Amino acid sequence: AAQPPLLSDLRQDAQVERCRTFLPHTVLLKDWIDLRVGGEIALTADVKGQIEISRRGAVPASGKRAPSPKSSKVARAVREREDTGKRRVNASESTEDFIDKLPADRHTDAEADLRQAILEYLEGKGAPVTFTDLTRSPLVQQCQAAFLPAEASLKAWIDRRVGGEVETFKDESGRPAVKLRDSHKASAADAGQDREALKEQFFSTLPQDGFTPDEEQLREALLDILHNWKAKELPTLSHAGSDARVKKYRAKVLARNAAVALRDWIDRRIGGEVELFDTPGGQLAFGLRGAEEAGRKGSAARKRPAGGEPGGRAWKKGGAGGAPPDRSGDHWR
């Protein structure tokens, strides 16, 4: 009998990809399927750990799985596996192939986001955690979904790409677990001091009475997101990071100093216009400073202080481009 498609095969279907855009970045497709259409659609792991998708009850009397539909790119992907006489390579091989294609001398942007999310989560815990707990972190979930293929192993990626900082092991109960390596913890204080020095060096090179052209573009891109945002909740920095214009100019502005994150630049350079909020989900949201409804729209988010000092360059309202447009009246409509 024909094999059912894998969950990862759904990415090849244009209609599925188009429709799944309604999901928030923190919600995985498999979670939505389980919670919303689980009575109709079943997700099961095969012997290789890959997630198969099928209609509930569609199991022939022989006990074999029902054939998948014979239309769409999903079905074609399944038939291609059958025509070769074997299933897709197993999960470990798929992961190795994926990792082998990554740059040997650097992390990609999405990879760096996942690394940072894991490090921040582990640093916040201060103790080893299970992989289950790690992957329950909304930010780790989001970064993992944005970077790793569905069949790829997070453990294998950690071992191959950030193994110098993060160690994987089995805890006393035999559960897969993860922790910061001692070398990372031992150097954390020095690294923190070095990072702060690099940040200050970076900001000292920027104009004190205006913005560079690339900074102005980044500023406008962030303000445009706020101006056009329609959702009840404030946008997060992860939302901003997925915007093509923000991504382009963030790379241009911050590429010279890996110690400076987008949140640092917002605090230090446009903190007079934009403020950051810690959300209950552990992410950073951003909104117009002083907007009357910012607290309510942030779902009880706690306000973060801006990094700059009043009157300093972190509080410039318009920089070289003049005062920013007054968007407070129309942003929250």
Coordinates of C-alpha atoms in Angstrom, one line a residue, residues 116-318:
Q116 CA 20.7 32.9 20.9
A117 CA 17.2 31.7 22.0
I118 CA 18.7 28.5 23.4
L119 CA 21.5 30.3 25.2
E120 CA 19.2 32.8 26.7
Y121 CA 16.8 30.1 27.9
L122 CA 19.5 28.0 29.5
E123 CA 21.2 31.1 31.1
G124 CA 17.8 32.0 32.6
K125 CA 17.3 28.5 34.0
G126 CA 20.8 28.2 35.5
A127 CA 20.6 24.4 35.5
P128 CA 20.2 21.5 33.0
V129 CA 16.8 21.1 31.4
T130 CA 15.2 18.3 29.4
F131 CA 14.7 18.7 25.6
T132 CA 11.0 18.7 26.3
D133 CA 11.3 21.8 28.5
L134 CA 13.6 23.5 26.1
T135 CA 11.3 23.0 23.1
R136 CA 8.4 24.3 25.1
S137 CA 10.0 27.7 25.1
P138 CA 7.9 29.9 22.7
L139 CA 11.0 31.7 21.4
V140 CA 12.9 28.4 20.9
Q141 CA 9.9 26.9 19.2
Q142 CA 9.6 29.9 16.9
C143 CA 13.3 30.0 16.0
Q144 CA 13.4 26.2 15.5
A145 CA 10.4 26.2 13.2
A146 CA 11.8 29.1 11.2
F147 CA 15.2 27.3 10.7
L148 CA 15.2 23.5 11.1
P149 CA 13.2 21.3 8.7
A150 CA 10.5 19.3 10.4
E151 CA 12.5 16.0 10.1
A152 CA 15.8 17.5 11.3
S153 CA 17.1 16.7 14.8
L154 CA 17.6 19.7 17.1
K155 CA 20.0 17.6 19.2
A156 CA 22.2 16.8 16.2
W157 CA 22.2 20.5 15.2
I158 CA 23.2 21.5 18.7
D159 CA 26.0 18.9 18.8
R160 CA 27.3 19.9 15.4
R161 CA 26.8 23.7 15.4
V162 CA 26.9 25.0 19.0
G163 CA 28.4 22.0 20.8
G164 CA 31.2 24.2 22.2
E165 CA 28.7 26.2 24.2
V166 CA 25.8 23.7 24.8
E167 CA 26.1 20.1 25.9
T168 CA 23.5 17.4 25.2
F169 CA 23.3 14.3 27.5
K170 CA 20.9 12.0 29.2
D171 CA 19.8 12.8 32.7
E172 CA 19.4 10.3 35.6
S173 CA 16.0 9.2 34.2
G174 CA 17.5 8.6 30.8
R175 CA 15.7 11.6 29.2
P176 CA 17.5 13.7 26.6
A177 CA 18.7 16.8 28.3
V178 CA 20.8 19.9 27.6
K179 CA 22.9 22.3 29.6
L180 CA 25.5 25.1 29.2
R181 CA 29.0 23.8 29.1
D182 CA 31.2 24.8 32.0
S183 CA 33.5 26.8 29.7
H184 CA 30.5 28.9 28.6
K185 CA 29.5 29.6 32.2
A186 CA 33.1 30.3 33.3
S187 CA 33.6 32.8 30.6
A188 CA 30.1 34.4 30.9
A189 CA 31.2 37.3 33.0
D190 CA 34.2 38.1 30.9
A191 CA 32.2 37.6 27.7
G192 CA 29.5 40.0 29.1
Q193 CA 32.1 42.6 29.8
D194 CA 33.6 42.2 26.4
R195 CA 30.2 42.4 24.8
E196 CA 29.4 45.6 26.6
A197 CA 32.7 47.1 25.5
L198 CA 32.0 46.1 21.9
K199 CA 28.5 47.6 22.1
E200 CA 29.9 50.9 23.4
Q201 CA 32.5 50.9 20.7
F202 CA 29.9 50.3 18.0
F203 CA 27.6 53.1 19.2
S204 CA 30.4 55.5 19.6
T205 CA 31.0 55.3 15.8
L206 CA 27.5 56.4 15.0
P207 CA 26.5 60.1 14.5
Q208 CA 25.5 61.8 17.7
D209 CA 23.2 64.3 16.0
G210 CA 21.5 62.1 13.4
F211 CA 21.2 58.7 11.8
T212 CA 23.2 57.1 9.1
P213 CA 21.2 56.4 5.9
D214 CA 20.9 52.7 6.7
E215 CA 19.8 53.5 10.2
E216 CA 17.1 55.9 8.9
Q217 CA 15.9 53.0 6.7
L218 CA 15.8 50.6 9.6
R219 CA 14.0 53.2 11.8
E220 CA 11.4 53.8 9.1
A221 CA 10.9 50.1 8.5
L222 CA 10.1 49.5 12.2
L223 CA 7.8 52.5 12.4
D224 CA 6.0 51.3 9.2
I225 CA 5.3 47.9 11.0
L226 CA 3.8 49.8 13.9
H227 CA 1.8 52.0 11.6
N228 CA 0.3 49.1 9.6
W229 CA -0.1 46.7 12.6
K230 CA -3.8 45.6 13.0
A231 CA -3.6 42.8 15.5
K232 CA -4.7 43.3 19.1
E233 CA -1.3 42.3 20.6
L234 CA 1.8 44.4 20.0
P235 CA 4.2 43.0 17.4
T236 CA 7.3 41.2 18.7
L237 CA 10.9 41.7 17.6
S238 CA 10.5 38.2 16.0
H239 CA 7.8 39.6 13.8
A240 CA 10.0 42.5 12.9
G241 CA 12.9 40.2 12.1
S242 CA 10.7 38.4 9.5
D243 CA 10.1 41.6 7.7
A244 CA 12.2 41.8 4.5
R245 CA 13.0 45.5 4.9
V246 CA 13.9 45.2 8.6
K247 CA 16.0 42.1 7.8
K248 CA 17.9 44.0 5.0
Y249 CA 18.8 47.1 7.0
R250 CA 19.4 45.3 10.3
A251 CA 22.1 43.4 8.5
K252 CA 23.6 46.6 7.1
V253 CA 23.4 48.5 10.4
L254 CA 24.4 45.8 12.8
A255 CA 26.7 43.5 10.7
R256 CA 29.8 45.3 12.0
N257 CA 29.2 44.2 15.6
A258 CA 27.8 40.9 16.5
A259 CA 27.5 42.0 20.2
V260 CA 24.7 44.4 19.3
A261 CA 21.2 43.1 18.9
L262 CA 18.2 44.8 17.4
R263 CA 16.8 45.5 20.8
D264 CA 20.0 47.3 21.8
W265 CA 19.8 49.5 18.7
I266 CA 16.2 50.3 19.4
D267 CA 16.9 51.2 23.0
R268 CA 20.0 53.3 22.2
R269 CA 19.0 55.0 18.9
I270 CA 15.3 55.3 18.7
G271 CA 14.3 54.9 22.4
G272 CA 12.6 58.2 22.3
E273 CA 10.1 56.9 19.7
V274 CA 9.9 53.2 20.3
E275 CA 9.8 51.2 23.6
L276 CA 10.1 47.6 24.3
F277 CA 7.9 45.3 26.4
D278 CA 8.5 41.9 28.0
T279 CA 5.5 39.8 27.1
P280 CA 4.1 37.0 29.4
G281 CA 5.4 34.5 26.7
G282 CA 9.0 35.6 27.2
Q283 CA 9.3 37.5 24.0
L284 CA 10.0 41.2 23.4
A285 CA 7.2 43.3 21.9
F286 CA 7.6 46.9 20.7
G287 CA 5.3 49.9 20.3
L288 CA 5.3 53.6 20.0
R289 CA 6.6 55.3 23.1
G290 CA 3.9 57.1 25.1
A291 CA 1.0 55.6 23.1
E292 CA -1.9 55.7 25.5
E293 CA -3.1 52.2 24.8
A294 CA 0.3 50.5 24.7
G295 CA -0.1 48.8 28.0
R296 CA -3.6 47.4 27.2
K297 CA -2.6 46.3 23.7
G298 CA 0.4 44.5 25.1
S299 CA -1.7 42.0 27.0
A300 CA -0.5 43.1 30.4
A301 CA 3.1 43.3 29.2
R302 CA 5.6 44.8 31.6
K303 CA 7.2 48.0 30.3
R304 CA 11.0 47.9 29.8
P305 CA 13.0 51.0 30.5
A306 CA 14.8 52.3 27.4
G307 CA 18.6 52.0 27.5
G308 CA 19.4 55.6 26.8
E309 CA 19.4 58.7 29.0
P310 CA 17.0 61.6 28.4
G311 CA 18.8 64.1 26.3
G312 CA 21.4 61.6 25.1
R313 CA 21.7 60.3 21.6
A314 CA 19.5 57.3 22.5
W315 CA 16.6 59.7 22.9
K316 CA 16.8 61.4 19.5
K317 CA 13.4 61.7 18.0
G318 CA 14.2 62.2 14.4

